[in-house]
Short mmCIF file of C-alpha atoms and ligand atoms in Angstrom, two decimals:
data_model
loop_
_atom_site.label_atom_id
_atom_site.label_comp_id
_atom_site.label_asym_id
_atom_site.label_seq_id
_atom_site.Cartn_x
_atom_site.Cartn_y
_atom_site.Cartn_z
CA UNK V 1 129.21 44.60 78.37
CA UNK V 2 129.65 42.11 81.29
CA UNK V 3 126.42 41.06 82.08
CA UNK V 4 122.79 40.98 80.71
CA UNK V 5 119.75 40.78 83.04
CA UNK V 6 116.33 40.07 81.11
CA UNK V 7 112.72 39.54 82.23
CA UNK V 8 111.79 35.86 81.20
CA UNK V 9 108.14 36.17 80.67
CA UNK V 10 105.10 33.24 81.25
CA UNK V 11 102.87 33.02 78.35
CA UNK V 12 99.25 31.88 78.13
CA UNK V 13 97.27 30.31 75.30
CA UNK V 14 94.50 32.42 74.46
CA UNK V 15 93.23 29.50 71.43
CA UNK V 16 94.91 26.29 71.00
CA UNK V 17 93.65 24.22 68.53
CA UNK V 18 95.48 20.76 67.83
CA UNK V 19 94.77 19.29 64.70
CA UNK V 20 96.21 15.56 65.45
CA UNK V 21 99.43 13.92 65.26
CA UNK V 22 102.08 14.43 62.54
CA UNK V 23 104.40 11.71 60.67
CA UNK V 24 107.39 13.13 63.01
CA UNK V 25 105.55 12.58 66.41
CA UNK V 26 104.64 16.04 66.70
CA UNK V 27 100.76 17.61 66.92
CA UNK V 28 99.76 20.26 64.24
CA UNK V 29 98.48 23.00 65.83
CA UNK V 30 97.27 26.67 65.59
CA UNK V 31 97.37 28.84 68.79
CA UNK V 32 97.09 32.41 69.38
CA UNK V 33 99.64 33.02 72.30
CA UNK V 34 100.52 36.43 75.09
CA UNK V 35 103.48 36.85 77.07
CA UNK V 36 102.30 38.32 80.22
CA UNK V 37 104.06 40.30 82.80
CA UNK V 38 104.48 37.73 85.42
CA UNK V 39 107.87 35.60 84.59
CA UNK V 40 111.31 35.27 85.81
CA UNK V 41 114.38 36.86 85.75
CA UNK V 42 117.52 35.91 83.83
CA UNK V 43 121.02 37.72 84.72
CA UNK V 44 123.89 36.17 82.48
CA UNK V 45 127.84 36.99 82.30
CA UNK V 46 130.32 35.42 80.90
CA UNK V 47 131.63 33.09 83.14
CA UNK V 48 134.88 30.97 83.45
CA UNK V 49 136.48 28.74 80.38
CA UNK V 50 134.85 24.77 80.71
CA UNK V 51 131.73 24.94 81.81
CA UNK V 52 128.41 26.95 82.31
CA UNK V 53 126.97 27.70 85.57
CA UNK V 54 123.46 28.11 86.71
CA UNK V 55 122.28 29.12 90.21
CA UNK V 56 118.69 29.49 90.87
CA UNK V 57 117.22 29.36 94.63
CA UNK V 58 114.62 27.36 93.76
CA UNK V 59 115.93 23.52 94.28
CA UNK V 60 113.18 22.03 91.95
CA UNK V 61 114.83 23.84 89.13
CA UNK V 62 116.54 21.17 86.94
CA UNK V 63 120.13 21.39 87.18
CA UNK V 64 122.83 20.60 84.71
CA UNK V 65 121.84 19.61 81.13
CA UNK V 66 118.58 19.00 81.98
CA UNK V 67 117.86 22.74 82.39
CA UNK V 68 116.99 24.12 78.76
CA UNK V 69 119.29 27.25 79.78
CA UNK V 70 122.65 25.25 79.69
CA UNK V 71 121.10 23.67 76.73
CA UNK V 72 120.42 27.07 74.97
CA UNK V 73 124.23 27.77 75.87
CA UNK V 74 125.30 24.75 74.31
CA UNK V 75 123.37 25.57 71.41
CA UNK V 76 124.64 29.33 71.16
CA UNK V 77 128.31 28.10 71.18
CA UNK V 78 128.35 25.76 68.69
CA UNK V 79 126.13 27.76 66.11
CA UNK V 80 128.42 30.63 66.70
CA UNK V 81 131.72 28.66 66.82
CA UNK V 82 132.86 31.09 69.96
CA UNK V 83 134.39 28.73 72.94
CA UNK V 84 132.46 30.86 75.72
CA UNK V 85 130.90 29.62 78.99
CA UNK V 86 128.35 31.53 80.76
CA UNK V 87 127.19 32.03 84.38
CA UNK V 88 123.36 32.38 84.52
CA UNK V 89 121.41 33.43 87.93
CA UNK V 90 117.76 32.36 87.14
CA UNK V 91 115.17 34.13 89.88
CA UNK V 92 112.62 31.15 89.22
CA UNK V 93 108.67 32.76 89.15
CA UNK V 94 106.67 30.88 87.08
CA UNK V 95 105.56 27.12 88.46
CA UNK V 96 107.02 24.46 85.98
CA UNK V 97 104.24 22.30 84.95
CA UNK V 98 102.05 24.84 84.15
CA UNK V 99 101.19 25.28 80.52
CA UNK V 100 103.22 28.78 80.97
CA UNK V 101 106.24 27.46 79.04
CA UNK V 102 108.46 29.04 81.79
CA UNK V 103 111.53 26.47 80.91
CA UNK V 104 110.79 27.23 77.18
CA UNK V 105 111.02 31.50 77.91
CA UNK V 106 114.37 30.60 80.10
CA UNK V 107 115.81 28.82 76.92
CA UNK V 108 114.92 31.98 74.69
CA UNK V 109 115.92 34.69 76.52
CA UNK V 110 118.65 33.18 78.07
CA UNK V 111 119.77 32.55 74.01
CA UNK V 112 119.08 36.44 73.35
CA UNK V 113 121.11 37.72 76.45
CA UNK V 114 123.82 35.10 75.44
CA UNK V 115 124.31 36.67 71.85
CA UNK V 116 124.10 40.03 73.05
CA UNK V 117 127.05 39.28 75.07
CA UNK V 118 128.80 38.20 72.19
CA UNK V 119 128.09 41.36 70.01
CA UNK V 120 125.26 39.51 68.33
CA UNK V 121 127.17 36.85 66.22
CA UNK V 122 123.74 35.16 65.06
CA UNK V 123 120.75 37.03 63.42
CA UNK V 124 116.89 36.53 64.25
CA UNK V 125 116.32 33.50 61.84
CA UNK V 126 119.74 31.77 63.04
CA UNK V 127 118.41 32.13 66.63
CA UNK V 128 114.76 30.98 65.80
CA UNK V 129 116.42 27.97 64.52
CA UNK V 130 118.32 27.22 67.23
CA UNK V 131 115.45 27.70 69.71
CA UNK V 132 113.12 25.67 67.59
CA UNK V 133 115.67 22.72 68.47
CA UNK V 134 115.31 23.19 72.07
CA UNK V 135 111.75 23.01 72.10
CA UNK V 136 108.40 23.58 70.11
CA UNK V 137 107.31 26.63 72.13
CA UNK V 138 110.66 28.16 72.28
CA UNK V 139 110.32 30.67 69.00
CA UNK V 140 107.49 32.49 70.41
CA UNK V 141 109.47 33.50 73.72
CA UNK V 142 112.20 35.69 71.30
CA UNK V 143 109.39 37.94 69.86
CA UNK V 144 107.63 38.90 73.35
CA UNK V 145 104.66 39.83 71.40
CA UNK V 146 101.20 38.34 70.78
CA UNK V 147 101.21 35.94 67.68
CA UNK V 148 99.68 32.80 66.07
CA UNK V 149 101.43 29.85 66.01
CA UNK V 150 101.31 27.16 63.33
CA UNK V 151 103.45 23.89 62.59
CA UNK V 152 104.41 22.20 66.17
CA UNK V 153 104.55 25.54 67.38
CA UNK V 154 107.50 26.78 65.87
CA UNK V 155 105.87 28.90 62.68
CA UNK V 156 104.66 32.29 64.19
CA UNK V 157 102.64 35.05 62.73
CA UNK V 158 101.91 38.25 64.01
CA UNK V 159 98.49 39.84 65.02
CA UNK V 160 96.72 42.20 63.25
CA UNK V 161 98.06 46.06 64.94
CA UNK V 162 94.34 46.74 65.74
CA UNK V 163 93.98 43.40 67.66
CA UNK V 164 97.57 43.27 69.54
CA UNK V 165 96.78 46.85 70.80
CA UNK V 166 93.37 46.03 71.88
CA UNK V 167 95.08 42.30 74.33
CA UNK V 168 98.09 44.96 75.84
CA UNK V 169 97.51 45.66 79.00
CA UNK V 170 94.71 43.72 79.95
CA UNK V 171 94.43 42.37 83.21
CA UNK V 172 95.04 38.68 83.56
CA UNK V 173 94.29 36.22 86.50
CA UNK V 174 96.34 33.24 86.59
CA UNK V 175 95.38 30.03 89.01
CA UNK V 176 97.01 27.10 89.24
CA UNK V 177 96.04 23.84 91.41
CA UNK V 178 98.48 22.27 93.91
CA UNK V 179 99.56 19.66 91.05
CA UNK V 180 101.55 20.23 87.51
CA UNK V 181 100.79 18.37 84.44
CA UNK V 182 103.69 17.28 82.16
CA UNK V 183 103.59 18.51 78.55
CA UNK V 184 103.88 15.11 76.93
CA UNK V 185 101.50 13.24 79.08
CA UNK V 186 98.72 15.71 77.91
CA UNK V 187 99.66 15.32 74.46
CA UNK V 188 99.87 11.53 75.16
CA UNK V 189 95.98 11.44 76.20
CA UNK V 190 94.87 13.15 73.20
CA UNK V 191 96.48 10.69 70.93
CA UNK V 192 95.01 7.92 73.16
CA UNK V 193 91.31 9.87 72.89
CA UNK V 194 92.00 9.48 69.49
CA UNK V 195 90.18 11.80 66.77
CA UNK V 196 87.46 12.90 68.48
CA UNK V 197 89.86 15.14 70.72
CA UNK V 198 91.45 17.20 67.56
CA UNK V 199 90.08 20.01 65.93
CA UNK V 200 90.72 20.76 61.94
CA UNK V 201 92.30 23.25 61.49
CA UNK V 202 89.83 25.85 59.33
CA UNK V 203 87.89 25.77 62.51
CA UNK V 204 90.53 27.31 64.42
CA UNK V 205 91.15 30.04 61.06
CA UNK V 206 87.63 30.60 61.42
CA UNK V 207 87.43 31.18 64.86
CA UNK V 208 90.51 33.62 64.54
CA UNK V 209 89.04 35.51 62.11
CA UNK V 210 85.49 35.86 63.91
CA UNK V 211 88.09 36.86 67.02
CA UNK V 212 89.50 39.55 64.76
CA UNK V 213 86.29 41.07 62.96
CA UNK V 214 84.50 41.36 66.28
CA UNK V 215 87.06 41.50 68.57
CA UNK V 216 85.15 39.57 71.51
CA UNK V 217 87.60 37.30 73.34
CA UNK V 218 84.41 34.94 74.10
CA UNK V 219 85.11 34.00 70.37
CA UNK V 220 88.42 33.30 70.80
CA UNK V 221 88.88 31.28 73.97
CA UNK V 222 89.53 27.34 73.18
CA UNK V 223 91.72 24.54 74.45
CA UNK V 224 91.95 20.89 72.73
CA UNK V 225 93.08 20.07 75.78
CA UNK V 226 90.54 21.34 78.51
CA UNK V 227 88.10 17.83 78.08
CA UNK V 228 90.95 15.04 78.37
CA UNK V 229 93.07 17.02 80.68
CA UNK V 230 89.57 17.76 82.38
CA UNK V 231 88.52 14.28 82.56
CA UNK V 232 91.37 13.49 85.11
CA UNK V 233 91.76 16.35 86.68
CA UNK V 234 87.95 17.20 87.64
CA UNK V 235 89.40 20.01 90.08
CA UNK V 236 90.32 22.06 86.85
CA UNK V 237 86.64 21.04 85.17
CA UNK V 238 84.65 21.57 88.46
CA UNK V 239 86.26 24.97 88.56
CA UNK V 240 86.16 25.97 85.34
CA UNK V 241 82.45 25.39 84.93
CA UNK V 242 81.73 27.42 87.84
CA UNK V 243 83.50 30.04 86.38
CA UNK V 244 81.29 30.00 83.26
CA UNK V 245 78.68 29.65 85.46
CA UNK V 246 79.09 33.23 86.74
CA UNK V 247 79.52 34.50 83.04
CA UNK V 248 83.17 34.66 83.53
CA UNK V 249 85.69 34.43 80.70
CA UNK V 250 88.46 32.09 81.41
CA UNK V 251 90.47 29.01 79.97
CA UNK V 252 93.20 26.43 80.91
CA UNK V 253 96.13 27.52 79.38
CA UNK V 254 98.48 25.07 77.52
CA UNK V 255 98.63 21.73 78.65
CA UNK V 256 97.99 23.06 82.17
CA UNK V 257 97.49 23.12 85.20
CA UNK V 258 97.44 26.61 85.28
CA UNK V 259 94.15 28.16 83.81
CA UNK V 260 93.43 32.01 83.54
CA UNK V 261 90.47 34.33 83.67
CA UNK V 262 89.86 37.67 82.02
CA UNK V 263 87.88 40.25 84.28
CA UNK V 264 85.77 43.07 82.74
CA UNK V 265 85.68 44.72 85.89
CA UNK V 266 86.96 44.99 89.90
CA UNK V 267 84.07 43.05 90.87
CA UNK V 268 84.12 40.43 88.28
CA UNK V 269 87.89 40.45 89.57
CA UNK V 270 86.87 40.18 93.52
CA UNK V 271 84.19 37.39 92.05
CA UNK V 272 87.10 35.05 90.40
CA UNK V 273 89.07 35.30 93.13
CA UNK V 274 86.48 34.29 95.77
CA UNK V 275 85.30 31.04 93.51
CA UNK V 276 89.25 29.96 92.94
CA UNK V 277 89.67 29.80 96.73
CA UNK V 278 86.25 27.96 97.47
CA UNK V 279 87.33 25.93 95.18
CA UNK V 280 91.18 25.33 95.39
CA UNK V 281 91.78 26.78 98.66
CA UNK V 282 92.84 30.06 100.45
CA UNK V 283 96.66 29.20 99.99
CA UNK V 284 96.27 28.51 96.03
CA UNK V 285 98.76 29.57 93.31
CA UNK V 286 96.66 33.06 92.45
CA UNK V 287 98.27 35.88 90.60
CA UNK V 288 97.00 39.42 88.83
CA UNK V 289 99.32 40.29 85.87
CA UNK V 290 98.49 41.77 82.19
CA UNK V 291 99.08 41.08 79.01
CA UNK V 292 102.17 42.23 77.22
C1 SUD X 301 101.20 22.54 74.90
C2 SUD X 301 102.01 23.78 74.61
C3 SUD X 301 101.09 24.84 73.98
O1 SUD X 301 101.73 26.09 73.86
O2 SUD X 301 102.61 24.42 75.74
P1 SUD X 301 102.82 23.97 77.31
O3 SUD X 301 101.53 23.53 77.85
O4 SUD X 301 103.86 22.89 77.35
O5 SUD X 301 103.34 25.22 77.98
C4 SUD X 301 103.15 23.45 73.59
O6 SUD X 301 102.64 22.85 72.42
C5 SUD X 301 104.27 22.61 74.17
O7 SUD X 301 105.47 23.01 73.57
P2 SUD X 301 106.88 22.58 74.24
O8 SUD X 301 106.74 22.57 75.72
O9 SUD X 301 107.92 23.44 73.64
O10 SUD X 301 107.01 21.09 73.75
P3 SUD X 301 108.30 20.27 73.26
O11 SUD X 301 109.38 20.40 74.27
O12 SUD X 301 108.61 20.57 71.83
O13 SUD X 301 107.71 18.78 73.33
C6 SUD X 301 107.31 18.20 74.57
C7 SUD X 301 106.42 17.02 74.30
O14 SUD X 301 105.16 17.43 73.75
C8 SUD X 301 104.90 16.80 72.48
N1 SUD X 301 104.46 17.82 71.52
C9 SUD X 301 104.91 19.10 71.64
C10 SUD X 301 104.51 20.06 70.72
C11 SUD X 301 103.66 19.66 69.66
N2 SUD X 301 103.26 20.55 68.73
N3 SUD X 301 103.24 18.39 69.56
C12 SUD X 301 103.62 17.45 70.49
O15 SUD X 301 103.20 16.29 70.39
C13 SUD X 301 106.25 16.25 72.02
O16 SUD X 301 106.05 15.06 71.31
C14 SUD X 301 107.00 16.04 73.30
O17 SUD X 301 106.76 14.77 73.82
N1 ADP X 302 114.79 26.64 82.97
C1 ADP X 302 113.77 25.81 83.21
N2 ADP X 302 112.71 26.24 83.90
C2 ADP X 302 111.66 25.42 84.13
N3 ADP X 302 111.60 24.14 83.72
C3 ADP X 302 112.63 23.64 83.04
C4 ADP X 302 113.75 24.47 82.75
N4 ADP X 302 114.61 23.71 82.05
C5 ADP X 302 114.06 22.50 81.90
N5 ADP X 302 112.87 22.43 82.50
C6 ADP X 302 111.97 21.25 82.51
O1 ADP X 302 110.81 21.58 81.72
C7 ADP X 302 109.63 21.08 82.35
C8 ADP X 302 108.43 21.91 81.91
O2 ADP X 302 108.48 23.16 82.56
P1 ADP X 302 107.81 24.48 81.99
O3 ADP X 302 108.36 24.80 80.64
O4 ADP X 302 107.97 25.55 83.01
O5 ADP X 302 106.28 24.08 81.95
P2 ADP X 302 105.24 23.86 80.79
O6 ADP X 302 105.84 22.92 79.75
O7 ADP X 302 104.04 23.28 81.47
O8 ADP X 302 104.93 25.21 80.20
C9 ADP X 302 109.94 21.14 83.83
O9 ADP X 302 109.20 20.18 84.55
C10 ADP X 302 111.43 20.90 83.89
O10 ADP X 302 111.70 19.52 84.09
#
């Protein structure tokens, strides 16, 4: 095999619950997360002895070490003890910033084509491990499946069969303002909100379960971080709340700044898409894609 090319996926957080802040730093939190269709695309080969190589057209993409691919490849060679170097081509989709956890899906399946290249030297668990090191979200992106994640993000369980097969497919509209929000900064404002901004967590078991038994997504849809992240960014609120207005179902997903809606219909579709432009503008960030 020479080279591997995989479809990176975005996610979005259909629930996310945070709990408050662990001894290590860390938020507790329970999420049910989707991979959707939209994402990038990874193409890796292995590349020349002493160093990895990533080109991606997209100049905001961090280079070097600070990309979490060449830190997934880092990772991959010294778990596995083989002295290989990879070149990576990265066609860069999904806006970073987001609450997609595009760098976090790079990392993943960059670590999945990387060990395929290598006849598969490390097993599921070893790999979850590894990815769990480069970053809380990272886990989920090596399943490419709708699951519940506990811990910091890094425990995952799987849907009911009944409930994963009723989310595939379904049409997804993603949004996102002319601004990103950093992951740590968000998490940084609920801390400084203090309690009042977490959730314990049987309410967000509860709220699964209610999701399950009756399997309306109105049940479902919750962000911790929708009021503080609101509260600065009133473009996200303002727009959000007309949204509901119109009876529409829709959430920020993540951290943000990306939020999503979920259309019943073409004209609920036609509806969303006419309020995010009023709103944001005729030239903003607006994508149809499904869930996977
Ligand atoms: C908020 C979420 C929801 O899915 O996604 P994004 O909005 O980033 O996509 C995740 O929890 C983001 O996970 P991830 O992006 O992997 O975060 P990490 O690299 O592990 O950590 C980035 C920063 O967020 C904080 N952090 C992250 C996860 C967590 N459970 N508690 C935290 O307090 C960390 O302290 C760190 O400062
Ligand atoms: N391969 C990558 N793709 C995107 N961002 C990356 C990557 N590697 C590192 N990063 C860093 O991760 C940050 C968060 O990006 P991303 O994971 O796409 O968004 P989010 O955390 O909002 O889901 C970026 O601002 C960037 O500095």
């Amino acid at each position: 095999m020479n080279s591997v090319t995989l479809h990176s996926p975005a996610k979005i957080n259909l629930m996310l619950s945070v709990h408050g802040r662990r001894n290590d730093g860390f938020h507790g939190l329970t999420s049910l997360v989707v991979p959707i269709a939209f994402g990038d695309t990874l193409q890796v080969a292995i590349g020349e002895a002493g160093q990895d190589r990533l080109s991606c057209r997209d100049v905001s993409v961090p280079r070097g070490g600070q990309n979490l691919i060449i830190q997934a490849a880092a990772a991959l060679r010294a778990a596995s003890g083989r002295n290989v170097y990879f070149d990576i081509e990265l066609n860069k989709q999904i806006p970073m910033g987001a609450g997609l956890g595009g760098g976090s899906s790079n990392a993943s399946v960059a670590l999945i084509a990387m060990n395929q290249l290598l006849d598969s030297p490390l097993c599921l668990d070893e790999l979850s491990a590894l990815a769990a090191r480069l970053g809380s979200d990272c886990p989920f992106f090596l399943h490419s499946q709708p699951m519940v994640m506990t811990g910091r993000g890094e425990a995952l369980t799987g849907l009911p069969g009944a409930v994963s097969q009723q989310l595939r497919g379904r049409t997804v509209l993603l949004f996102r303002p002319h601004f990103g929000i950093q992951t740590a900064w968000a998490y940084g404002k609920l801390v400084k909100a203090g309690g009042g901004s977490y959730e314990a967590e049987p309410l967000a078991t509860q709220r699964l379960q209610q999701f399950y038994d009756s399997g309306r997504i109105d049940n479902l849809l919750y962000n911790s971080f929708e009021r503080s992240v609101g509260s600065k960014y009133l473009a996200i609120a303002c727009l959000l709340e007309e949204l509901r207005c119109n009876g529409i179902a829709c959430l920020m997903s993540g951290s943000g700044s990306c939020c999503f809606a979920l259309p019943r219909n073409q004209v609920e579709q036609a509806l969303i898409e006419e309020i995010c432009q009023n709103a944001w503008g005729s030239d903003t960030f607006f994508i149809e894609t499904s869930i996977l």
